[in-house]
mmCIF file of C-alpha atoms and ligand atoms in Angstrom:
data_model
loop_
_atom_site.group_PDB
_atom_site.id
_atom_site.type_symbol
_atom_site.label_atom_id
_atom_site.label_comp_id
_atom_site.label_asym_id
_atom_site.label_seq_id
_atom_site.Cartn_x
_atom_site.Cartn_y
_atom_site.Cartn_z
ATOM 1 C CA MET A 1053 -18.577 -20.598 75.800
ATOM 2 C CA ALA A 1054 -22.292 -21.289 76.030
ATOM 3 C CA THR A 1055 -23.554 -24.798 76.731
ATOM 4 C CA VAL A 1056 -26.582 -26.158 74.934
ATOM 5 C CA THR A 1057 -28.507 -28.704 76.999
ATOM 6 C CA LEU A 1058 -30.597 -31.204 75.105
ATOM 7 C CA GLN A 1059 -34.093 -32.341 75.947
ATOM 8 C CA PRO A 1060 -34.216 -35.707 77.730
ATOM 9 C CA GLY A 1061 -33.955 -38.547 75.215
ATOM 10 C CA LYS A 1062 -32.596 -36.365 72.409
ATOM 11 C CA GLU A 1063 -28.922 -37.273 72.755
ATOM 12 C CA ARG A 1064 -28.924 -40.365 70.557
ATOM 13 C CA PRO A 1065 -28.160 -38.782 67.166
ATOM 14 C CA VAL A 1066 -25.474 -36.606 68.761
ATOM 15 C CA VAL A 1067 -23.864 -39.594 70.443
ATOM 16 C CA GLN A 1068 -23.923 -41.355 67.077
ATOM 17 C CA HIS A 1069 -22.031 -38.405 65.529
ATOM 18 C CA HIS A 1070 -24.862 -37.011 63.471
ATOM 19 C CA PRO A 1071 -23.719 -33.417 62.935
ATOM 20 C CA TRP A 1072 -27.068 -31.603 63.318
ATOM 21 C CA VAL A 1073 -28.892 -30.473 66.458
ATOM 22 C CA PHE A 1074 -32.411 -29.245 65.687
ATOM 23 C CA SER A 1075 -34.109 -26.495 67.669
ATOM 24 C CA GLY A 1076 -36.711 -28.972 68.955
ATOM 25 C CA ALA A 1077 -34.020 -31.055 70.654
ATOM 26 C CA ILE A 1078 -32.773 -28.150 72.764
ATOM 27 C CA ALA A 1079 -33.978 -27.657 76.342
ATOM 28 C CA ARG A 1080 -31.962 -24.607 77.366
ATOM 29 C CA ILE A 1081 -28.807 -22.588 76.947
ATOM 30 C CA GLN A 1082 -26.438 -21.976 79.830
ATOM 31 C CA GLY A 1083 -23.981 -19.100 79.916
ATOM 32 C CA ARG A 1084 -24.019 -16.034 77.689
ATOM 33 C CA PHE A 1085 -26.441 -16.510 74.794
ATOM 34 C CA PRO A 1086 -24.352 -17.440 71.737
ATOM 35 C CA GLU A 1087 -23.844 -15.069 68.810
ATOM 36 C CA ARG A 1088 -24.485 -16.277 65.273
ATOM 37 C CA GLY A 1089 -21.841 -18.792 64.260
ATOM 38 C CA GLU A 1090 -20.243 -18.938 67.718
ATOM 39 C CA VAL A 1091 -18.815 -22.153 69.178
ATOM 40 C CA VAL A 1092 -21.001 -23.930 71.759
ATOM 41 C CA ASP A 1093 -20.753 -27.105 73.811
ATOM 42 C CA VAL A 1094 -23.604 -29.600 73.719
ATOM 43 C CA GLN A 1095 -24.538 -31.691 76.724
ATOM 44 C CA SER A 1096 -27.185 -34.278 77.525
ATOM 45 C CA ALA A 1097 -30.169 -33.554 79.758
ATOM 46 C CA SER A 1098 -28.232 -35.163 82.595
ATOM 47 C CA GLY A 1099 -25.253 -32.836 82.071
ATOM 48 C CA GLU A 1100 -22.856 -35.161 80.246
ATOM 49 C CA TRP A 1101 -20.599 -33.413 77.688
ATOM 50 C CA LEU A 1102 -21.395 -34.752 74.205
ATOM 51 C CA ALA A 1103 -19.983 -32.606 71.428
ATOM 52 C CA ARG A 1104 -18.967 -29.142 70.251
ATOM 53 C CA GLY A 1105 -20.205 -27.167 67.311
ATOM 54 C CA CYS A 1106 -21.337 -23.832 65.934
ATOM 55 C CA TRP A 1107 -24.539 -22.022 66.737
ATOM 56 C CA SER A 1108 -26.987 -20.705 64.190
ATOM 57 C CA ASP A 1109 -29.992 -18.560 65.041
ATOM 58 C CA GLY A 1110 -31.384 -18.583 61.513
ATOM 59 C CA SER A 1111 -31.945 -22.240 60.811
ATOM 60 C CA GLN A 1112 -33.965 -25.024 62.391
ATOM 61 C CA ILE A 1113 -30.553 -26.683 62.640
ATOM 62 C CA ARG A 1114 -29.372 -24.700 65.647
ATOM 63 C CA VAL A 1115 -26.001 -26.374 66.097
ATOM 64 C CA ARG A 1116 -23.721 -28.007 63.525
ATOM 65 C CA LEU A 1117 -21.290 -30.287 65.290
ATOM 66 C CA PHE A 1118 -17.594 -30.278 64.467
ATOM 67 C CA THR A 1119 -16.059 -32.456 67.161
ATOM 68 C CA TRP A 1120 -16.877 -35.154 69.679
ATOM 69 C CA ASN A 1121 -13.524 -34.795 71.427
ATOM 70 C CA PRO A 1122 -13.778 -32.583 74.540
ATOM 71 C CA HIS A 1123 -10.123 -31.567 74.166
ATOM 72 C CA GLU A 1124 -10.445 -30.384 70.560
ATOM 73 C CA PRO A 1125 -11.254 -26.689 70.134
ATOM 74 C CA VAL A 1126 -13.334 -25.633 67.141
ATOM 75 C CA ASP A 1127 -10.918 -23.120 65.671
ATOM 76 C CA ASP A 1128 -9.101 -22.297 62.455
ATOM 77 C CA ALA A 1129 -6.621 -25.116 63.091
ATOM 78 C CA LEU A 1130 -9.461 -27.647 63.151
ATOM 79 C CA ILE A 1131 -10.888 -26.297 59.909
ATOM 80 C CA ARG A 1132 -7.415 -26.493 58.373
ATOM 81 C CA ARG A 1133 -6.972 -30.124 59.450
ATOM 82 C CA ARG A 1134 -10.361 -31.079 58.049
ATOM 83 C CA ILE A 1135 -9.658 -29.355 54.720
ATOM 84 C CA GLU A 1136 -6.241 -31.038 54.541
ATOM 85 C CA ARG A 1137 -7.813 -34.424 55.084
ATOM 86 C CA ALA A 1138 -10.526 -33.773 52.525
ATOM 87 C CA ILE A 1139 -7.972 -32.792 49.905
ATOM 88 C CA ASP A 1140 -5.848 -35.807 50.767
ATOM 89 C CA GLY A 1141 -8.879 -38.004 50.108
ATOM 90 C CA ARG A 1142 -9.325 -36.548 46.619
ATOM 91 C CA ARG A 1143 -5.606 -36.892 45.946
ATOM 92 C CA ARG A 1144 -5.771 -40.586 46.824
ATOM 93 C CA LEU A 1145 -8.664 -40.889 44.374
ATOM 94 C CA GLY A 1146 -6.370 -39.461 41.699
ATOM 95 C CA MET A 1147 -8.844 -36.664 41.154
ATOM 96 C CA ILE A 1148 -6.512 -33.710 41.549
ATOM 97 C CA ALA A 1149 -4.886 -32.593 38.314
ATOM 98 C CA ALA A 1150 -3.760 -29.078 37.390
ATOM 99 C CA ASP A 1151 -6.257 -28.785 34.511
ATOM 100 C CA GLY A 1152 -8.941 -30.944 36.188
ATOM 101 C CA ALA A 1153 -11.982 -30.268 38.324
ATOM 102 C CA CYS A 1154 -13.409 -31.920 41.419
ATOM 103 C CA ARG A 1155 -15.095 -31.256 44.738
ATOM 104 C CA LEU A 1156 -12.334 -30.826 47.314
ATOM 105 C CA VAL A 1157 -14.464 -30.276 50.401
ATOM 106 C CA TYR A 1158 -18.004 -31.565 50.753
ATOM 107 C CA ALA A 1159 -19.330 -29.940 53.907
ATOM 108 C CA GLU A 1160 -20.703 -32.287 56.614
ATOM 109 C CA SER A 1161 -19.343 -35.312 54.752
ATOM 110 C CA ASP A 1162 -15.812 -33.971 55.242
ATOM 111 C CA GLY A 1163 -16.320 -32.813 58.824
ATOM 112 C CA VAL A 1164 -16.787 -29.135 57.938
ATOM 113 C CA PRO A 1165 -20.537 -28.457 57.962
ATOM 114 C CA GLY A 1166 -21.486 -25.585 55.688
ATOM 115 C CA LEU A 1167 -18.309 -25.454 53.615
ATOM 116 C CA ILE A 1168 -18.063 -26.550 49.999
ATOM 117 C CA VAL A 1169 -14.897 -26.088 47.968
ATOM 118 C CA ASP A 1170 -14.685 -27.040 44.313
ATOM 119 C CA TYR A 1171 -11.475 -27.026 42.283
ATOM 120 C CA TYR A 1172 -11.501 -25.903 38.651
ATOM 121 C CA ALA A 1173 -8.163 -25.820 36.820
ATOM 122 C CA GLY A 1174 -6.294 -23.634 39.294
ATOM 123 C CA PHE A 1175 -9.322 -21.772 40.648
ATOM 124 C CA LEU A 1176 -11.430 -22.515 43.709
ATOM 125 C CA ALA A 1177 -15.165 -21.956 43.992
ATOM 126 C CA VAL A 1178 -16.312 -21.735 47.591
ATOM 127 C CA GLN A 1179 -19.755 -21.930 49.178
ATOM 128 C CA LEU A 1180 -20.199 -20.738 52.751
ATOM 129 C CA LEU A 1181 -23.637 -22.032 53.610
ATOM 130 C CA THR A 1182 -23.959 -21.418 57.349
ATOM 131 C CA GLN A 1183 -23.552 -18.506 59.728
ATOM 132 C CA ALA A 1184 -20.470 -20.186 61.171
ATOM 133 C CA MET A 1185 -18.748 -20.523 57.808
ATOM 134 C CA ALA A 1186 -19.785 -17.051 56.653
ATOM 135 C CA LEU A 1187 -18.280 -15.653 59.860
ATOM 136 C CA ARG A 1188 -15.003 -17.446 59.160
ATOM 137 C CA SER A 1189 -14.810 -16.454 55.506
ATOM 138 C CA ALA A 1190 -11.474 -14.630 55.858
ATOM 139 C CA ALA A 1191 -9.829 -17.481 57.754
ATOM 140 C CA ILE A 1192 -11.082 -20.088 55.280
ATOM 141 C CA THR A 1193 -9.844 -18.020 52.358
ATOM 142 C CA ARG A 1194 -6.422 -17.690 53.998
ATOM 143 C CA ILE A 1195 -6.220 -21.416 54.703
ATOM 144 C CA LEU A 1196 -7.148 -22.326 51.123
ATOM 145 C CA ALA A 1197 -4.772 -19.779 49.626
ATOM 146 C CA GLU A 1198 -1.872 -21.054 51.742
ATOM 147 C CA MET A 1199 -2.634 -24.687 51.214
ATOM 148 C CA LEU A 1200 -3.327 -24.726 47.490
ATOM 149 C CA ALA A 1201 -1.821 -21.500 46.104
ATOM 150 C CA PRO A 1202 -4.691 -21.203 43.601
ATOM 151 C CA ARG A 1203 -4.874 -18.539 40.904
ATOM 152 C CA GLY A 1204 -8.050 -17.246 42.494
ATOM 153 C CA ILE A 1205 -10.768 -18.048 45.021
ATOM 154 C CA TYR A 1206 -14.333 -17.162 44.075
ATOM 155 C CA GLU A 1207 -17.308 -17.219 46.422
ATOM 156 C CA ARG A 1208 -20.581 -18.692 45.120
ATOM 157 C CA SER A 1209 -22.763 -18.441 48.211
ATOM 158 C CA ASP A 1210 -25.696 -17.310 46.066
ATOM 159 C CA VAL A 1211 -27.905 -20.267 46.941
ATOM 160 C CA ASP A 1212 -31.335 -20.773 48.502
ATOM 161 C CA VAL A 1213 -30.053 -22.577 51.590
ATOM 162 C CA ARG A 1214 -28.389 -19.324 52.706
ATOM 163 C CA ASP A 1215 -31.881 -17.914 52.921
ATOM 164 C CA ARG A 1216 -32.955 -20.562 55.403
ATOM 165 C CA GLU A 1217 -29.872 -19.656 57.419
ATOM 166 C CA GLY A 1218 -30.874 -15.995 57.518
ATOM 167 C CA LEU A 1219 -27.923 -15.041 55.336
ATOM 168 C CA PRO A 1220 -28.055 -12.899 52.196
ATOM 169 C CA PRO A 1221 -26.641 -14.340 48.977
ATOM 170 C CA ALA A 1222 -22.975 -13.529 48.458
ATOM 171 C CA SER A 1223 -20.661 -13.947 45.517
ATOM 172 C CA GLY A 1224 -17.449 -12.460 44.197
ATOM 173 C CA VAL A 1225 -13.693 -12.750 44.313
ATOM 174 C CA LEU A 1226 -12.362 -13.623 47.773
ATOM 175 C CA TRP A 1227 -8.729 -13.797 46.774
ATOM 176 C CA GLY A 1228 -6.466 -13.537 43.732
ATOM 177 C CA GLU A 1229 -7.541 -13.381 40.109
ATOM 178 C CA THR A 1230 -11.078 -13.233 38.762
ATOM 179 C CA PRO A 1231 -11.775 -16.516 36.980
ATOM 180 C CA PRO A 1232 -12.260 -16.230 33.221
ATOM 181 C CA GLU A 1233 -15.857 -16.526 32.010
ATOM 182 C CA ARG A 1234 -14.922 -19.549 29.963
ATOM 183 C CA LEU A 1235 -12.547 -21.663 31.956
ATOM 184 C CA LYS A 1236 -11.529 -24.944 30.339
ATOM 185 C CA VAL A 1237 -11.385 -27.948 32.636
ATOM 186 C CA ARG A 1238 -10.654 -31.604 32.005
ATOM 187 C CA LEU A 1239 -13.092 -34.077 33.516
ATOM 188 C CA PRO A 1240 -12.866 -37.874 33.877
ATOM 189 C CA GLY A 1241 -12.637 -39.601 30.521
ATOM 190 C CA ASP A 1242 -10.605 -36.640 29.218
ATOM 191 C CA LEU A 1243 -13.778 -34.761 28.452
ATOM 192 C CA TRP A 1244 -13.298 -31.013 28.311
ATOM 193 C CA HIS A 1245 -15.837 -28.653 29.789
ATOM 194 C CA VAL A 1246 -16.237 -24.906 29.634
ATOM 195 C CA VAL A 1247 -17.057 -23.621 33.085
ATOM 196 C CA ASP A 1248 -18.208 -20.223 34.251
ATOM 197 C CA LEU A 1249 -17.380 -20.049 37.950
ATOM 198 C CA SER A 1250 -18.983 -16.672 38.488
ATOM 199 C CA ALA A 1251 -22.314 -17.179 36.723
ATOM 200 C CA GLY A 1252 -22.735 -20.894 35.980
ATOM 201 C CA GLN A 1253 -25.191 -23.081 37.888
ATOM 202 C CA LYS A 1254 -24.005 -24.530 41.210
ATOM 203 C CA THR A 1255 -20.328 -23.540 41.369
ATOM 204 C CA GLY A 1256 -20.097 -23.739 37.574
ATOM 205 C CA ALA A 1257 -20.532 -27.406 36.807
ATOM 206 C CA TYR A 1258 -22.288 -30.582 37.937
ATOM 207 C CA LEU A 1259 -19.198 -32.402 39.145
ATOM 208 C CA ASP A 1260 -21.325 -35.079 40.812
ATOM 209 C CA GLN A 1261 -22.171 -36.536 37.381
ATOM 210 C CA ALA A 1262 -18.594 -36.724 36.078
ATOM 211 C CA PHE A 1263 -18.250 -40.514 36.160
ATOM 212 C CA ASN A 1264 -21.913 -41.243 35.441
ATOM 213 C CA ARG A 1265 -21.549 -39.564 32.054
ATOM 214 C CA LEU A 1266 -18.989 -42.217 31.154
ATOM 215 C CA ARG A 1267 -21.229 -45.020 32.423
ATOM 216 C CA VAL A 1268 -24.077 -43.765 30.248
ATOM 217 C CA ALA A 1269 -21.755 -43.142 27.289
ATOM 218 C CA ALA A 1270 -20.876 -46.840 27.358
ATOM 219 C CA HIS A 1271 -24.344 -47.476 25.859
ATOM 220 C CA CYS A 1272 -24.141 -44.798 23.205
ATOM 221 C CA ALA A 1273 -22.039 -46.221 20.359
ATOM 222 C CA GLY A 1274 -24.072 -45.825 17.165
ATOM 223 C CA ALA A 1275 -27.024 -44.466 19.127
ATOM 224 C CA GLU A 1276 -29.355 -41.566 18.656
ATOM 225 C CA ILE A 1277 -29.506 -39.870 22.029
ATOM 226 C CA LEU A 1278 -31.819 -37.405 23.731
ATOM 227 C CA ASP A 1279 -30.124 -35.532 26.577
ATOM 228 C CA CYS A 1280 -32.837 -33.917 28.729
ATOM 229 C CA PHE A 1281 -31.872 -31.187 31.223
ATOM 230 C CA CYS A 1282 -28.509 -31.162 29.483
ATOM 231 C CA TYR A 1283 -27.089 -27.938 31.012
ATOM 232 C CA THR A 1284 -23.706 -27.529 29.264
ATOM 233 C CA GLY A 1285 -24.023 -30.941 27.632
ATOM 234 C CA GLY A 1286 -21.977 -33.205 29.867
ATOM 235 C CA PHE A 1287 -23.862 -36.336 28.784
ATOM 236 C CA THR A 1288 -24.037 -35.261 25.135
ATOM 237 C CA ILE A 1289 -20.297 -34.684 24.930
ATOM 238 C CA ALA A 1290 -19.521 -37.997 26.610
ATOM 239 C CA ALA A 1291 -21.971 -39.815 24.309
ATOM 240 C CA ALA A 1292 -20.566 -38.183 21.190
ATOM 241 C CA ARG A 1293 -17.034 -39.089 22.186
ATOM 242 C CA ALA A 1294 -18.190 -42.671 22.739
ATOM 243 C CA GLY A 1295 -19.523 -42.913 19.187
ATOM 244 C CA ALA A 1296 -23.126 -41.720 19.332
ATOM 245 C CA ARG A 1297 -24.637 -41.178 15.885
ATOM 246 C CA ARG A 1298 -26.558 -38.015 16.674
ATOM 247 C CA ALA A 1299 -27.807 -36.123 19.704
ATOM 248 C CA THR A 1300 -30.597 -33.819 20.742
ATOM 249 C CA ALA A 1301 -29.827 -31.782 23.846
ATOM 250 C CA VAL A 1302 -32.566 -29.947 25.731
ATOM 251 C CA ASP A 1303 -32.399 -27.323 28.440
ATOM 252 C CA ALA A 1304 -34.442 -24.319 29.513
ATOM 253 C CA SER A 1305 -31.300 -22.188 29.748
ATOM 254 C CA GLU A 1306 -30.045 -20.570 26.523
ATOM 255 C CA THR A 1307 -26.795 -19.640 28.257
ATOM 256 C CA ALA A 1308 -26.161 -23.287 29.077
ATOM 257 C CA LEU A 1309 -26.825 -24.313 25.483
ATOM 258 C CA SER A 1310 -24.391 -21.740 24.183
ATOM 259 C CA ALA A 1311 -21.695 -23.156 26.497
ATOM 260 C CA LEU A 1312 -22.647 -26.603 25.176
ATOM 261 C CA HIS A 1313 -21.662 -25.509 21.669
ATOM 262 C CA ASP A 1314 -18.272 -24.364 22.986
ATOM 263 C CA GLY A 1315 -17.891 -27.736 24.648
ATOM 264 C CA LEU A 1316 -18.642 -29.600 21.437
ATOM 265 C CA ALA A 1317 -15.955 -27.656 19.597
ATOM 266 C CA LEU A 1318 -13.474 -28.153 22.426
ATOM 267 C CA ASN A 1319 -13.981 -31.913 22.295
ATOM 268 C CA ASN A 1320 -13.844 -32.082 18.493
ATOM 269 C CA VAL A 1321 -17.357 -33.454 18.338
ATOM 270 C CA THR A 1322 -18.454 -33.674 14.726
ATOM 271 C CA ILE A 1323 -21.713 -35.628 14.933
ATOM 272 C CA PRO A 1324 -24.943 -33.679 14.417
ATOM 273 C CA VAL A 1325 -26.106 -32.171 17.722
ATOM 274 C CA GLU A 1326 -29.391 -30.322 17.831
ATOM 275 C CA THR A 1327 -29.851 -28.068 20.842
ATOM 276 C CA VAL A 1328 -33.364 -27.173 21.898
ATOM 277 C CA ALA A 1329 -34.177 -24.420 24.382
ATOM 278 C CA ALA A 1330 -37.429 -25.722 25.809
ATOM 279 C CA ASP A 1331 -39.285 -27.061 28.803
ATOM 280 C CA VAL A 1332 -38.540 -30.785 28.909
ATOM 281 C CA PHE A 1333 -42.059 -31.701 30.088
ATOM 282 C CA GLN A 1334 -43.593 -29.990 27.069
ATOM 283 C CA LEU A 1335 -40.989 -31.098 24.577
ATOM 284 C CA LEU A 1336 -41.299 -34.777 25.503
ATOM 285 C CA ARG A 1337 -45.050 -34.540 24.931
ATOM 286 C CA ARG A 1338 -44.493 -32.927 21.557
ATOM 287 C CA TYR A 1339 -41.998 -35.614 20.577
ATOM 288 C CA ARG A 1340 -44.538 -38.251 21.581
ATOM 289 C CA GLU A 1341 -47.122 -36.690 19.286
ATOM 290 C CA GLU A 1342 -44.547 -36.522 16.511
ATOM 291 C CA GLN A 1343 -43.653 -40.167 17.206
ATOM 292 C CA ARG A 1344 -39.967 -39.352 17.528
ATOM 293 C CA ARG A 1345 -37.829 -42.280 18.712
ATOM 294 C CA PHE A 1346 -34.437 -42.501 20.389
ATOM 295 C CA ASP A 1347 -31.976 -45.218 21.409
ATOM 296 C CA VAL A 1348 -30.761 -43.558 24.608
ATOM 297 C CA ILE A 1349 -32.543 -40.958 26.733
ATOM 298 C CA VAL A 1350 -30.945 -39.148 29.678
ATOM 299 C CA LEU A 1351 -33.154 -37.508 32.309
ATOM 300 C CA ASP A 1352 -31.123 -35.391 34.706
ATOM 301 C CA PRO A 1353 -33.631 -32.902 36.108
ATOM 302 C CA PRO A 1354 -32.942 -30.280 38.768
ATOM 303 C CA LYS A 1355 -33.910 -30.975 42.377
ATOM 304 C CA PHE A 1356 -37.710 -31.304 42.418
ATOM 305 C CA ALA A 1357 -38.093 -31.724 46.212
ATOM 306 C CA HIS A 1358 -36.527 -29.109 48.473
ATOM 307 C CA THR A 1359 -38.737 -29.881 51.482
ATOM 308 C CA GLN A 1360 -40.613 -32.909 52.762
ATOM 309 C CA ALA A 1361 -43.861 -31.215 51.754
ATOM 310 C CA GLN A 1362 -42.710 -31.157 48.120
ATOM 311 C CA VAL A 1363 -41.879 -34.857 47.894
ATOM 312 C CA GLU A 1364 -45.260 -35.994 46.614
ATOM 313 C CA ARG A 1365 -45.362 -33.378 43.900
ATOM 314 C CA ALA A 1366 -41.761 -34.193 43.001
ATOM 315 C CA THR A 1367 -42.566 -37.867 42.535
ATOM 316 C CA ARG A 1368 -45.356 -36.894 40.137
ATOM 317 C CA GLY A 1369 -42.827 -34.846 38.160
ATOM 318 C CA TYR A 1370 -40.339 -37.727 38.051
ATOM 319 C CA LYS A 1371 -43.047 -40.142 37.016
ATOM 320 C CA ASP A 1372 -44.244 -37.857 34.256
ATOM 321 C CA ILE A 1373 -40.873 -37.460 32.536
ATOM 322 C CA ASN A 1374 -39.912 -41.102 33.005
ATOM 323 C CA LEU A 1375 -43.184 -42.273 31.495
ATOM 324 C CA LEU A 1376 -42.769 -39.954 28.514
ATOM 325 C CA ALA A 1377 -39.148 -40.976 28.004
ATOM 326 C CA MET A 1378 -40.043 -44.677 28.035
ATOM 327 C CA GLN A 1379 -42.649 -44.028 25.367
ATOM 328 C CA LEU A 1380 -39.997 -42.400 23.159
ATOM 329 C CA LEU A 1381 -37.476 -45.234 23.400
ATOM 330 C CA ARG A 1382 -36.976 -47.851 20.744
ATOM 331 C CA SER A 1383 -37.303 -51.405 22.060
ATOM 332 C CA GLY A 1384 -34.060 -52.385 23.766
ATOM 333 C CA GLY A 1385 -33.173 -48.716 24.236
ATOM 334 C CA VAL A 1386 -31.552 -47.256 27.327
ATOM 335 C CA LEU A 1387 -33.038 -44.844 29.836
ATOM 336 C CA ALA A 1388 -30.545 -43.143 32.155
ATOM 337 C CA THR A 1389 -32.713 -41.528 34.787
ATOM 338 C CA PHE A 1390 -31.548 -39.457 37.766
ATOM 339 C CA SER A 1391 -32.884 -37.733 40.831
ATOM 340 C CA CYS A 1392 -30.788 -35.319 42.864
ATOM 341 C CA SER A 1393 -33.502 -34.771 45.481
ATOM 342 C CA GLY A 1394 -32.012 -36.065 48.709
ATOM 343 C CA LEU A 1395 -35.530 -36.356 50.142
ATOM 344 C CA VAL A 1396 -36.500 -38.858 47.449
ATOM 345 C CA SER A 1397 -34.849 -42.116 48.559
ATOM 346 C CA SER A 1398 -33.468 -44.580 46.016
ATOM 347 C CA ASP A 1399 -36.261 -46.903 47.038
ATOM 348 C CA LEU A 1400 -38.925 -44.331 46.330
ATOM 349 C CA PHE A 1401 -37.219 -43.318 43.094
ATOM 350 C CA GLN A 1402 -37.210 -46.911 41.887
ATOM 351 C CA LYS A 1403 -40.916 -47.175 42.730
ATOM 352 C CA VAL A 1404 -41.608 -44.069 40.684
ATOM 353 C CA VAL A 1405 -39.760 -45.505 37.689
ATOM 354 C CA PHE A 1406 -41.697 -48.748 38.211
ATOM 355 C CA GLY A 1407 -44.970 -46.815 38.123
ATOM 356 C CA ALA A 1408 -43.875 -45.117 34.913
ATOM 357 C CA ALA A 1409 -42.987 -48.464 33.320
ATOM 358 C CA LEU A 1410 -46.400 -49.914 34.240
ATOM 359 C CA ASP A 1411 -48.237 -46.973 32.704
ATOM 360 C CA ALA A 1412 -45.995 -46.982 29.632
ATOM 361 C CA ARG A 1413 -46.591 -50.736 29.305
ATOM 362 C CA ARG A 1414 -42.899 -51.316 28.816
ATOM 363 C CA GLU A 1415 -40.743 -54.008 30.349
ATOM 364 C CA VAL A 1416 -37.850 -52.353 32.130
ATOM 365 C CA GLN A 1417 -34.652 -53.836 33.535
ATOM 366 C CA ILE A 1418 -32.213 -52.002 35.772
ATOM 367 C CA ILE A 1419 -28.774 -52.627 34.324
ATOM 368 C CA GLU A 1420 -26.803 -50.305 36.541
ATOM 369 C CA ARG A 1421 -27.316 -48.180 39.655
ATOM 370 C CA LEU A 1422 -25.450 -44.918 39.914
ATOM 371 C CA THR A 1423 -24.712 -42.391 42.607
ATOM 372 C CA GLN A 1424 -22.743 -39.171 43.045
ATOM 373 C CA SER A 1425 -19.061 -39.267 42.117
ATOM 374 C CA PRO A 1426 -16.533 -40.271 44.821
ATOM 375 C CA ASP A 1427 -15.373 -36.708 45.446
ATOM 376 C CA HIS A 1428 -18.845 -36.312 47.043
ATOM 377 C CA PRO A 1429 -18.374 -38.978 49.727
ATOM 378 C CA VAL A 1430 -21.110 -40.062 52.091
ATOM 379 C CA LEU A 1431 -20.206 -40.087 55.757
ATOM 380 C CA LEU A 1432 -21.874 -43.052 57.459
ATOM 381 C CA THR A 1433 -22.989 -40.831 60.312
ATOM 382 C CA PHE A 1434 -24.564 -38.386 57.855
ATOM 383 C CA PRO A 1435 -26.595 -40.298 55.273
ATOM 384 C CA GLU A 1436 -28.216 -37.003 54.204
ATOM 385 C CA GLY A 1437 -25.000 -36.394 52.264
ATOM 386 C CA GLU A 1438 -26.174 -38.933 49.704
ATOM 387 C CA TYR A 1439 -28.539 -37.261 47.292
ATOM 388 C CA LEU A 1440 -27.871 -38.322 43.715
ATOM 389 C CA LYS A 1441 -29.335 -41.564 42.474
ATOM 390 C CA GLY A 1442 -29.495 -42.881 38.983
ATOM 391 C CA LEU A 1443 -30.748 -45.942 37.176
ATOM 392 C CA ILE A 1444 -29.547 -47.094 33.795
ATOM 393 C CA CYS A 1445 -32.444 -49.116 32.459
ATOM 394 C CA ARG A 1446 -33.017 -51.282 29.431
ATOM 395 C CA VAL A 1447 -36.498 -50.570 28.117
ATOM 396 C CA TRP A 1448 -38.139 -53.276 25.994
HETATM 397 N N1 SAH B 1932 -27.172 -32.949 32.939
HETATM 398 C C1 SAH B 1932 -26.411 -31.781 33.337
HETATM 399 C C2 SAH B 1932 -26.872 -31.188 34.640
HETATM 400 C C3 SAH B 1932 -28.348 -30.857 34.673
HETATM 401 S S1 SAH B 1932 -28.815 -29.757 35.916
HETATM 402 C C4 SAH B 1932 -24.934 -32.142 33.382
HETATM 403 O O1 SAH B 1932 -24.566 -33.299 33.179
HETATM 404 O O2 SAH B 1932 -24.126 -31.238 33.617
HETATM 405 C C5 SAH B 1932 -30.481 -29.448 35.542
HETATM 406 C C6 SAH B 1932 -30.720 -28.565 34.321
HETATM 407 O O3 SAH B 1932 -32.106 -28.539 34.063
HETATM 408 C C7 SAH B 1932 -30.302 -27.126 34.433
HETATM 409 O O4 SAH B 1932 -29.390 -26.818 33.416
HETATM 410 C C8 SAH B 1932 -31.592 -26.297 34.238
HETATM 411 O O5 SAH B 1932 -31.383 -25.151 33.435
HETATM 412 C C9 SAH B 1932 -32.466 -27.274 33.514
HETATM 413 N N2 SAH B 1932 -33.907 -27.167 33.692
HETATM 414 C C10 SAH B 1932 -34.597 -26.988 34.841
HETATM 415 N N3 SAH B 1932 -35.926 -27.112 34.629
HETATM 416 C C11 SAH B 1932 -36.081 -27.379 33.305
HETATM 417 C C12 SAH B 1932 -37.201 -27.638 32.477
HETATM 418 N N4 SAH B 1932 -38.445 -27.671 32.988
HETATM 419 N N5 SAH B 1932 -36.995 -27.885 31.169
HETATM 420 C C13 SAH B 1932 -35.746 -27.864 30.661
HETATM 421 N N6 SAH B 1932 -34.635 -27.653 31.406
HETATM 422 C C14 SAH B 1932 -34.801 -27.408 32.712
#
């Protein structure tokens, strides 16, 4: 096994169990140069053993650490133990039900960097995001099949981060049955969703918002709501079930809006729901000109900042939509505003919303702070695992 020696002074994050070693922290490699995804030891500049992980030659993150115990090999048994523990955590949360859906394994936050496993009513959707996980695809599939006896396991490694890892996108059946195009799953609050594991966004659904939809729905009785970036209508369905009067749901994706209609039927939603295939930025401006007004507006945009260099531009985007939404709210109305850009801190996000409120000349109170659902835990040693932030605001 190769040994990666760190530059002097670069051991601190490793000692504190942060799971990433960046290329800039590495002084040299001893032993045979590691292959992609191979296990390596990491030592300090003075030669003290620190941790063990997997090598990547494609990413700036050269080593992802799996253990800080010198006696623990990084092998299939370790991956199995970590997956078992992750699933146990979800079980204790009461989030595992035969017809339900939740994130079973959340990569670094569950001690398995690069591996995401989502459960959808008997099927598993898997993302292998690093060279190490891609290399171990067969073993991971076997472990999951043995442990959970799912109907099928489907790979959804068709994501941008694979690119940065020097891996091509990959998707398809890894094991068992092909998931149906319209799989019905039950989410918290007994809300039913139609999920397409093979072609939907992410692994089919935005599971991280499952509980937040209920928190927002609590403000929707009798309300007219505008659900921006609605995807398959998670917030609209929750709002309708909580007694909303009418809803307008907006997304750029026609496919998502068609699934939204299935979802409405599945949940016996009878209130008027208008779906609009449009760019939210443009539509909000049009609504402002038309002087449309709403009682509740949800803003759940996609990730605007993928790199540090994009943060400034992202904040302008967040400010723009938040300002417009505030202008469309009736006095005393509710703005539920989210950011899933990990690089935009909650502090910065709140400042952006503050800037929007100033420009909109509205008085805004935060009535609740939201984050990703508990099946997306945040490991204290890996704060990067926290990415979703939301504010429910009263806008006067
Ligand atoms: N609120 C959803 C998840 C939203 S994900 C839920 O609860 O499940 C972000 C969505 O924004 C995606 O569906 C994507 O199609 C859509 N989108 C991205 N850019 C957009 C734009 N400029 N205008 C409208 N929709 C957009």
